Each structure stands twice: as structure tokens, then as C-alpha cells.
């Protein structure tokens, strides 16, 4: 178990990639704090981990609520005396081009996709610095490195996550803290519903994936989870400030 005795927070861990990531960290020995705004979703992930023999606890929190997030993280530090891994995964996809997207949607995207990552990292940094080690993984997207049709709020925030990740990595490497970004491509989860609707339905998105992705298919959440494990474990001990694109080759065409 390559994460034995480590304490990990995973936000947005109630479903999809976040759930798969939390499960694989627990499988490798981490005690996982399953953070999600939906209590039932968080409980389901904790139950899945427990049934597989892992250790986890729920943290029901809206990560855009600074006070609630700070209270949750402070409680973890008080009880566990450490935070070794923070995976900032919670995010939202809001469709629309410059003229179509609701301003409120753009603001919500920024608050959840960027600012919440910033705040959580800010809150865990003192305990990581004191320990002289730690890993922060911020979820960006393949949309953070390329153009994504009529998705200005999403692409803007996901590009910003990569810039923020590099800045954090440069500033905090001297404290033994690594910071990287994960950039998933097409993963078949309900998260994609806004883009699927914009594309014209399921048949249209399936054709799009077959055409645009050289491997010709979606990724599974378990495939993305393997990349998460790599980035938060000592297997990537000399990697910081990088954006790992896991997209079946889409960004090379």
C-alpha cells in the first residue's frame, strides 16, 4: 500500500472521477475524507470504501462556502494532526459562448472551479509546511489546454487552474510540497450533460468522441483514478508544477 497512514481530502468525491479517486487512494492505504455537498453521495462513497476494506469519513460541505470549508478542514487537522494529500476535484461545467453564457454561470464556474481550489489549498498549506511535505492535486481538464467549442466559462476556469497550479508549485517546492494538475479528457459521467445538450444529444456526442479522440472512446473513471494515484503518491516524487493530460490523444490532433 503506497499511501499507508496518509490522510487525504478529496472534494467532489460523491460521484464520478472524485469517487473513483477517493476509492483508489483508500485502497492504497490512505484515510480519505470524502468531501461533497450532497450528504447521501458522500455517505455512498464512504460505504463503498468501507465495504472494500478501506478507511474513510464524510465531510459534507459546499466548497464555495469559505467558513464551512475552513471549519471542515480545521476539524480534520484537529483530529488527525496532518493532511498529506489534497485533491481539489469539485467543479462544474457551464455551457455557452461569450454572449450566451449567463454571467451568474460564469461567476459560479470561477467560484467552484478556481477559487474553491485556491481556498482549500490555502487552508491546508500551513499544516503541510509544518510537516515539510504534502501533495496538492488540482483538477483542470483537457479544456484547460485547448479550445472547447462554446464553453467560455469552463475553458477560462480550467486554463486558470493550470496557471494557479504552476504558481503554487514554484512557490512551495522549497517546503517539500508538490502541486500538479490533472487534465481529464472525455470521461463518461453525468458531469458532461451540459456539453451533451449543447451538442444535440447522446448520438451526437458519441460521434464527436469517436472522431475527435484518437483512441476512439471515452475514458473510464477507473482509468483516470490511476492517474490520480500516480500524481499524489511517491511514484511522482520528482514531478511538480505539471499538467498531466489524460485524454486518449485528443490534444495531439
Tab-separated table of C-alpha atoms in Angstrom:
chain	number	residue	atom	x	y	z
A	1	UNK	CA	0.000	0.000	0.000
A	2	UNK	CA	1.789	3.067	-1.248
A	3	UNK	CA	-0.324	5.576	0.720
A	4	UNK	CA	-0.374	3.767	4.066
A	5	UNK	CA	-1.228	6.055	7.020
A	6	UNK	CA	-1.639	9.175	4.898
A	7	UNK	CA	-4.610	11.491	5.301
A	8	UNK	CA	-6.226	12.658	2.081
A	9	UNK	CA	-9.033	15.105	1.346
A	10	UNK	CA	-10.893	14.644	-1.940
A	11	UNK	CA	-13.501	17.246	-2.845
A	12	UNK	CA	-16.367	16.373	-5.147
A	13	UNK	CA	-15.857	12.753	-4.075
A	14	UNK	CA	-19.505	11.780	-4.052
A	15	UNK	CA	-19.612	10.591	-7.643
A	16	UNK	CA	-17.734	10.112	-10.892
A	17	UNK	CA	-13.994	10.755	-11.034
A	18	UNK	CA	-13.925	12.068	-7.473
A	19	UNK	CA	-15.475	8.891	-6.135
A	20	UNK	CA	-13.127	6.669	-8.137
A	21	UNK	CA	-10.157	8.721	-6.976
A	22	UNK	CA	-11.190	8.518	-3.334
A	23	UNK	CA	-11.640	4.753	-3.669
A	24	UNK	CA	-8.200	4.150	-5.149
A	25	UNK	CA	-6.484	6.287	-2.501
A	26	UNK	CA	-8.236	4.295	0.212
A	27	UNK	CA	-7.320	1.033	-1.496
A	28	UNK	CA	-3.681	2.082	-1.247
A	29	UNK	CA	-3.899	2.753	2.486
A	30	UNK	CA	-4.911	6.399	2.832
A	31	UNK	CA	-7.557	7.561	5.271
A	32	UNK	CA	-9.823	9.511	2.929
A	33	UNK	CA	-12.008	12.457	3.814
A	34	UNK	CA	-14.826	12.307	1.292
A	35	UNK	CA	-15.911	15.909	0.762
A	36	UNK	CA	-19.128	16.572	-1.127
A	37	UNK	CA	-22.037	18.968	-0.802
A	38	UNK	CA	-24.507	16.071	-1.056
A	39	UNK	CA	-24.652	14.106	2.189
A	40	UNK	CA	-26.051	10.952	0.607
A	41	UNK	CA	-23.431	10.955	-2.138
A	42	UNK	CA	-20.641	11.354	0.410
A	43	UNK	CA	-22.111	8.540	2.503
A	44	UNK	CA	-22.319	6.285	-0.545
A	45	UNK	CA	-18.631	6.788	-1.306
A	46	UNK	CA	-17.654	6.157	2.309
A	47	UNK	CA	-19.747	2.987	2.287
A	48	UNK	CA	-18.114	1.806	-0.942
A	49	UNK	CA	-14.664	2.350	0.560
A	50	UNK	CA	-15.578	0.664	3.850
A	51	UNK	CA	-17.002	-2.392	2.110
A	52	UNK	CA	-13.722	-2.729	0.215
A	53	UNK	CA	-11.779	-2.683	3.484
A	54	UNK	CA	-10.623	0.938	3.354
A	55	UNK	CA	-10.907	3.856	5.770
A	56	UNK	CA	-12.924	6.965	5.024
A	57	UNK	CA	-15.145	9.561	6.600
A	58	UNK	CA	-17.594	12.044	5.084
A	59	UNK	CA	-17.275	15.816	5.106
A	60	UNK	CA	-20.467	17.406	3.890
A	61	UNK	CA	-19.507	20.846	2.661
A	62	UNK	CA	-20.125	23.384	-0.066
A	63	UNK	CA	-16.539	24.182	-1.015
A	64	UNK	CA	-17.561	27.659	-2.180
A	65	UNK	CA	-18.565	28.483	1.408
A	66	UNK	CA	-15.286	29.703	2.921
A	67	UNK	CA	-16.422	29.417	6.530
A	68	UNK	CA	-17.816	25.902	6.139
A	69	UNK	CA	-14.718	24.756	4.257
A	70	UNK	CA	-12.394	26.222	6.872
A	71	UNK	CA	-14.376	24.602	9.674
A	72	UNK	CA	-14.231	21.224	7.952
A	73	UNK	CA	-10.506	21.363	7.271
A	74	UNK	CA	-9.744	22.669	10.771
A	75	UNK	CA	-11.678	19.744	12.227
A	76	UNK	CA	-9.626	17.285	10.177
A	77	UNK	CA	-6.371	18.856	11.326
A	78	UNK	CA	-7.513	18.784	14.954
A	79	UNK	CA	-8.468	15.111	14.809
A	80	UNK	CA	-5.742	13.728	12.562
A	81	UNK	CA	-2.908	16.233	13.139
A	82	UNK	CA	-1.972	16.078	9.468
A	83	UNK	CA	-3.142	16.422	5.897
A	84	UNK	CA	-0.850	14.707	3.431
A	85	UNK	CA	-2.924	14.964	0.256
A	86	UNK	CA	-5.481	17.440	-1.035
A	87	UNK	CA	-7.238	16.630	-4.278
A	88	UNK	CA	-9.289	19.645	-5.325
A	89	UNK	CA	-11.740	17.985	-7.670
A	90	UNK	CA	-15.160	19.596	-7.188
A	91	UNK	CA	-16.157	21.528	-10.290
A	92	UNK	CA	-18.941	22.482	-12.662
A	93	UNK	CA	-19.422	22.656	-16.403
A	94	UNK	CA	-21.411	25.637	-17.672
A	95	UNK	CA	-22.112	25.841	-21.403
A	96	UNK	CA	-22.275	28.913	-23.616
A	97	UNK	CA	-20.141	31.295	-25.628
A	98	UNK	CA	-19.338	34.886	-24.688
A	99	UNK	CA	-22.841	36.148	-25.483
A	100	UNK	CA	-24.837	33.099	-24.448
A	101	UNK	CA	-23.402	32.140	-21.083
A	102	UNK	CA	-25.183	33.610	-18.085
A	103	UNK	CA	-22.962	35.953	-16.096
A	104	UNK	CA	-24.123	34.110	-12.986
A	105	UNK	CA	-22.953	30.867	-14.591
A	106	UNK	CA	-19.546	32.347	-15.330
A	107	UNK	CA	-19.258	33.561	-11.734
A	108	UNK	CA	-20.326	30.166	-10.397
A	109	UNK	CA	-17.722	28.461	-12.572
A	110	UNK	CA	-14.991	30.720	-11.253
A	111	UNK	CA	-16.076	30.274	-7.658
A	112	UNK	CA	-16.172	26.486	-7.828
A	113	UNK	CA	-13.525	25.615	-10.428
A	114	UNK	CA	-10.832	28.073	-9.340
A	115	UNK	CA	-11.498	29.975	-6.135
A	116	UNK	CA	-12.525	26.925	-4.107
A	117	UNK	CA	-9.286	25.184	-5.151
A	118	UNK	CA	-7.352	28.267	-4.088
A	119	UNK	CA	-9.070	28.464	-0.705
A	120	UNK	CA	-8.695	24.772	0.155
A	121	UNK	CA	-5.007	24.856	-0.785
A	122	UNK	CA	-4.529	27.996	1.294
A	123	UNK	CA	-6.149	26.301	4.290
A	124	UNK	CA	-4.066	23.117	4.184
A	125	UNK	CA	-0.766	24.800	3.398
A	126	UNK	CA	0.265	25.641	6.995
A	127	UNK	CA	-0.022	22.027	8.184
A	128	UNK	CA	1.820	20.769	5.091
A	129	UNK	CA	4.586	23.316	5.587
A	130	UNK	CA	4.936	22.286	9.220
A	131	UNK	CA	5.275	18.653	8.128
A	132	UNK	CA	7.800	19.505	5.431
A	133	UNK	CA	5.849	17.589	2.817
A	134	UNK	CA	2.465	17.356	1.116
A	135	UNK	CA	0.775	16.947	-2.232
A	136	UNK	CA	-1.927	19.092	-3.802
A	137	UNK	CA	-3.649	17.942	-6.964
A	138	UNK	CA	-5.962	20.369	-8.745
A	139	UNK	CA	-8.380	19.034	-11.329
A	140	UNK	CA	-8.262	21.041	-14.532
A	141	UNK	CA	-9.352	19.463	-17.828
A	142	UNK	CA	-8.188	18.892	-21.365
A	143	UNK	CA	-10.250	22.063	-21.852
A	144	UNK	CA	-7.511	23.769	-19.857
A	145	UNK	CA	-5.027	23.250	-22.689
A	146	UNK	CA	-7.192	23.575	-25.797
A	147	UNK	CA	-10.202	25.309	-27.279
A	148	UNK	CA	-13.577	23.843	-26.296
A	149	UNK	CA	-16.458	24.918	-28.514
A	150	UNK	CA	-18.775	27.493	-26.921
A	151	UNK	CA	-17.628	26.767	-23.359
A	152	UNK	CA	-16.024	30.060	-22.371
A	153	UNK	CA	-16.708	29.808	-18.626
A	154	UNK	CA	-15.380	26.264	-18.420
A	155	UNK	CA	-12.263	26.760	-20.539
A	156	UNK	CA	-11.369	30.041	-18.837
A	157	UNK	CA	-11.508	28.499	-15.391
A	158	UNK	CA	-9.698	25.321	-16.391
A	159	UNK	CA	-6.861	27.291	-18.008
A	160	UNK	CA	-6.680	29.333	-14.801
A	161	UNK	CA	-6.350	26.190	-12.689
A	162	UNK	CA	-3.194	25.230	-14.581
A	163	UNK	CA	-1.678	28.684	-14.134
A	164	UNK	CA	-2.533	28.647	-10.438
A	165	UNK	CA	-1.077	25.158	-10.067
A	166	UNK	CA	2.238	26.198	-11.599
A	167	UNK	CA	2.405	29.254	-9.379
A	168	UNK	CA	1.729	27.229	-6.236
A	169	UNK	CA	4.285	24.620	-7.270
A	170	UNK	CA	7.003	27.219	-7.788
A	171	UNK	CA	6.282	28.995	-4.529
A	172	UNK	CA	6.057	25.938	-2.281
A	173	UNK	CA	8.554	23.416	-3.649
A	174	UNK	CA	11.091	24.703	-1.125
A	175	UNK	CA	8.816	23.402	1.635
A	176	UNK	CA	8.701	19.902	0.175
A	177	UNK	CA	5.199	20.381	-1.202
A	178	UNK	CA	4.311	19.245	-4.707
A	179	UNK	CA	1.425	20.710	-6.709
A	180	UNK	CA	0.199	19.321	-10.015
A	181	UNK	CA	-2.880	19.473	-12.209
A	182	UNK	CA	-4.928	16.632	-13.653
A	183	UNK	CA	-6.468	17.251	-17.080
A	184	UNK	CA	-9.002	14.539	-17.944
A	185	UNK	CA	-10.468	14.325	-21.411
A	186	UNK	CA	-13.773	12.677	-22.209
A	187	UNK	CA	-14.960	10.614	-19.255
A	188	UNK	CA	-18.456	9.168	-19.422
A	189	UNK	CA	-20.140	10.675	-16.354
A	190	UNK	CA	-23.196	12.917	-15.807
A	191	UNK	CA	-20.774	15.843	-15.482
A	192	UNK	CA	-20.867	16.147	-19.279
A	193	UNK	CA	-24.613	16.753	-19.529
A	194	UNK	CA	-24.297	20.493	-20.335
A	195	UNK	CA	-21.993	19.783	-23.283
A	196	UNK	CA	-24.042	16.803	-24.440
A	197	UNK	CA	-27.121	19.018	-24.531
A	198	UNK	CA	-25.232	21.677	-26.443
A	199	UNK	CA	-24.007	19.083	-28.944
A	200	UNK	CA	-27.511	17.840	-29.629
A	201	UNK	CA	-27.808	14.657	-27.609
A	202	UNK	CA	-26.169	11.319	-26.942
A	203	UNK	CA	-25.737	10.202	-30.545
A	204	UNK	CA	-24.002	13.454	-31.407
A	205	UNK	CA	-21.560	13.256	-28.514
A	206	UNK	CA	-20.730	9.622	-29.260
A	207	UNK	CA	-19.896	10.555	-32.854
A	208	UNK	CA	-17.853	13.523	-31.634
A	209	UNK	CA	-15.778	11.364	-29.278
A	210	UNK	CA	-15.131	8.763	-31.973
A	211	UNK	CA	-14.000	11.469	-34.368
A	212	UNK	CA	-12.002	13.722	-32.042
A	213	UNK	CA	-10.285	11.213	-29.747
A	214	UNK	CA	-7.561	9.131	-31.454
A	215	UNK	CA	-8.253	6.175	-29.154
A	216	UNK	CA	-11.844	6.439	-30.334
A	217	UNK	CA	-13.596	6.135	-26.986
A	218	UNK	CA	-14.388	7.624	-23.620
A	219	UNK	CA	-12.145	7.060	-20.606
A	220	UNK	CA	-13.496	5.188	-17.610
A	221	UNK	CA	-13.376	6.781	-14.175
A	222	UNK	CA	-11.048	3.973	-13.081
A	223	UNK	CA	-8.530	4.915	-15.783
A	224	UNK	CA	-8.498	8.491	-14.515
A	225	UNK	CA	-8.184	7.240	-10.938
A	226	UNK	CA	-4.917	5.507	-11.812
A	227	UNK	CA	-3.512	8.875	-12.904
A	228	UNK	CA	-4.709	10.437	-9.661
A	229	UNK	CA	-2.904	7.776	-7.658
A	230	UNK	CA	0.292	8.378	-9.609
A	231	UNK	CA	0.218	12.128	-9.044
A	232	UNK	CA	-0.492	12.041	-5.303
A	233	UNK	CA	1.891	9.195	-4.455
A	234	UNK	CA	5.668	8.983	-4.244
A	235	UNK	CA	5.643	7.416	-7.706
A	236	UNK	CA	5.665	11.012	-8.957
A	237	UNK	CA	8.028	12.320	-6.271
A	238	UNK	CA	10.081	14.425	-8.709
A	239	UNK	CA	7.103	15.911	-10.545
A	240	UNK	CA	5.685	19.296	-9.612
A	241	UNK	CA	4.100	22.176	-11.492
A	242	UNK	CA	2.905	19.916	-14.291
A	243	UNK	CA	-0.423	19.354	-16.010
A	244	UNK	CA	-0.980	15.689	-16.809
A	245	UNK	CA	-3.340	15.382	-19.767
A	246	UNK	CA	-5.269	12.093	-19.826
A	247	UNK	CA	-7.370	12.425	-22.946
A	248	UNK	CA	-6.867	9.485	-25.292
A	249	UNK	CA	-4.748	11.679	-27.553
A	250	UNK	CA	-7.290	14.421	-28.287
A	251	UNK	CA	-4.835	17.253	-27.674
A	252	UNK	CA	-2.286	15.896	-30.179
A	253	UNK	CA	-4.558	16.161	-33.219
